[in-house]
Amino acid sequence: MVKVHAAPGEVFDVGPLGDALANTKTGTLFKSESMEVIRLVLPAGKKIAQHKAPGELTVQCIEGRVQFTVIDKTVELTTGTMLYLMAAELHALSAVEDSSLLLFISLVKKLDSVQ
């Protein structure tokens, strides 16, 4: 089960869910002013339509297999692989297998210019 909003300094498990994957829902592990970390759980066949995140992000595949469509190409994430996307980059995804992913989103706003 995903623990929502872990406290600073708290240790929590982000390893493969194994048999628990089918009964686990997507959930936020923690969120601060500068970042949000979500465990995304996708059953095989689940699709997430094209969208964008407010900040830079990384997606790490903990288990399973997911196809990402980004920058007019499709790439595949498998166990142990990671993908980086720039802020506001359009992307879509589709789970080829039951999968869990760690999604790290930067919430830091960049300054347009330095004074």
Coordinates of C-alpha atoms in Angstrom, one line a residue:
M1 CA 0.0 0.0 0.0
V2 CA 1.3 3.5 -0.8
K3 CA 1.9 5.7 2.1
V4 CA 0.9 9.2 1.3
H5 CA 3.1 12.2 2.2
A6 CA 6.0 10.6 4.1
A7 CA 7.7 12.9 6.6
P8 CA 11.2 14.3 6.1
G9 CA 13.7 11.7 7.3
E10 CA 11.2 8.8 7.1
V11 CA 12.3 5.7 5.2
F12 CA 9.8 4.1 2.9
D13 CA 9.9 1.3 0.4
V14 CA 9.7 2.0 -3.3
G15 CA 10.8 -1.4 -4.5
P16 CA 8.7 -3.7 -6.8
L17 CA 5.2 -4.4 -5.5
G18 CA 5.2 -8.0 -7.0
D19 CA 1.9 -9.7 -6.1
A20 CA 0.6 -6.5 -4.4
L21 CA 0.8 -4.6 -7.7
A22 CA -2.8 -5.6 -8.8
N23 CA -4.3 -4.2 -5.5
T24 CA -2.2 -1.0 -5.2
K25 CA -3.4 2.4 -6.4
T26 CA -1.4 5.3 -7.7
G27 CA -0.4 7.7 -4.8
T28 CA 1.7 10.6 -3.8
L29 CA 4.7 9.5 -1.7
F30 CA 5.6 13.0 -0.7
K31 CA 5.2 16.6 -1.9
S32 CA 7.1 19.7 -0.9
E33 CA 7.3 23.2 -2.3
S34 CA 10.0 22.1 -4.7
M35 CA 9.2 18.5 -5.7
E36 CA 6.5 15.8 -5.8
V37 CA 7.2 12.1 -5.9
I38 CA 4.4 9.8 -7.0
R39 CA 4.2 6.0 -7.4
L40 CA 2.3 5.5 -10.6
V41 CA 0.6 2.0 -10.8
L42 CA -0.7 1.0 -14.3
P43 CA -2.4 -2.3 -15.2
A44 CA -1.5 -3.7 -18.6
G45 CA -3.4 -1.9 -21.3
K46 CA -3.9 1.3 -19.3
K47 CA -3.3 4.4 -21.4
I48 CA -2.8 8.0 -20.2
A49 CA -3.6 10.5 -22.9
Q50 CA -1.2 13.2 -24.0
H51 CA -0.5 15.7 -21.3
K52 CA 2.3 17.8 -19.8
A53 CA 3.8 18.4 -16.3
P54 CA 4.4 21.8 -14.9
G55 CA 8.1 21.1 -14.3
E56 CA 11.0 18.9 -15.3
L57 CA 10.4 15.3 -14.5
T58 CA 12.0 11.9 -14.4
V59 CA 10.1 8.6 -14.6
Q60 CA 11.8 5.4 -13.3
C61 CA 10.3 2.0 -14.1
I62 CA 10.3 -0.1 -10.9
E63 CA 8.6 -3.1 -12.5
G64 CA 6.8 -3.9 -15.8
R65 CA 7.0 -2.3 -19.2
V66 CA 5.5 1.0 -20.4
Q67 CA 5.7 2.8 -23.7
F68 CA 6.1 6.6 -23.7
T69 CA 5.3 8.7 -26.7
V70 CA 7.4 11.9 -26.5
I71 CA 8.9 14.2 -29.0
D72 CA 7.1 12.4 -31.8
K73 CA 8.7 9.0 -31.0
T74 CA 7.8 6.1 -28.8
V75 CA 10.3 4.7 -26.3
E76 CA 10.0 1.9 -23.8
L77 CA 10.7 1.8 -20.1
T78 CA 11.5 -1.5 -18.5
T79 CA 12.5 -2.5 -15.0
G80 CA 15.4 -0.3 -13.9
T81 CA 15.3 2.2 -16.7
M82 CA 14.6 6.0 -16.4
L83 CA 13.3 8.8 -18.6
Y84 CA 13.9 12.5 -18.3
L85 CA 11.5 15.1 -19.7
M86 CA 11.7 18.9 -19.8
A87 CA 9.0 21.1 -18.3
A88 CA 5.8 21.3 -20.2
E89 CA 6.9 18.6 -22.7
L90 CA 3.9 16.8 -24.2
H91 CA 3.9 13.0 -23.6
A92 CA 1.5 10.0 -23.4
L93 CA 2.0 6.5 -22.0
S94 CA 0.6 3.0 -22.3
A95 CA 1.3 0.1 -20.0
V96 CA 2.4 -3.0 -22.0
E97 CA 2.5 -5.0 -18.7
D98 CA 1.3 -4.4 -15.2
S99 CA 3.8 -1.7 -14.1
S100 CA 4.8 0.6 -11.3
L101 CA 6.8 3.7 -11.8
L102 CA 8.3 6.4 -9.7
L103 CA 7.5 9.9 -11.0
F104 CA 9.7 12.8 -9.7
I105 CA 8.3 16.2 -10.7
S106 CA 10.2 19.4 -10.1
L107 CA 7.9 22.2 -8.8
V108 CA 10.7 24.8 -8.8
K109 CA 9.9 27.8 -11.0
K110 CA 12.9 29.0 -13.0
L111 CA 13.6 32.7 -13.2
D112 CA 13.2 34.2 -16.7
S113 CA 16.1 36.5 -16.2
V114 CA 18.8 37.2 -13.6
Q115 CA 19.0 40.7 -12.3

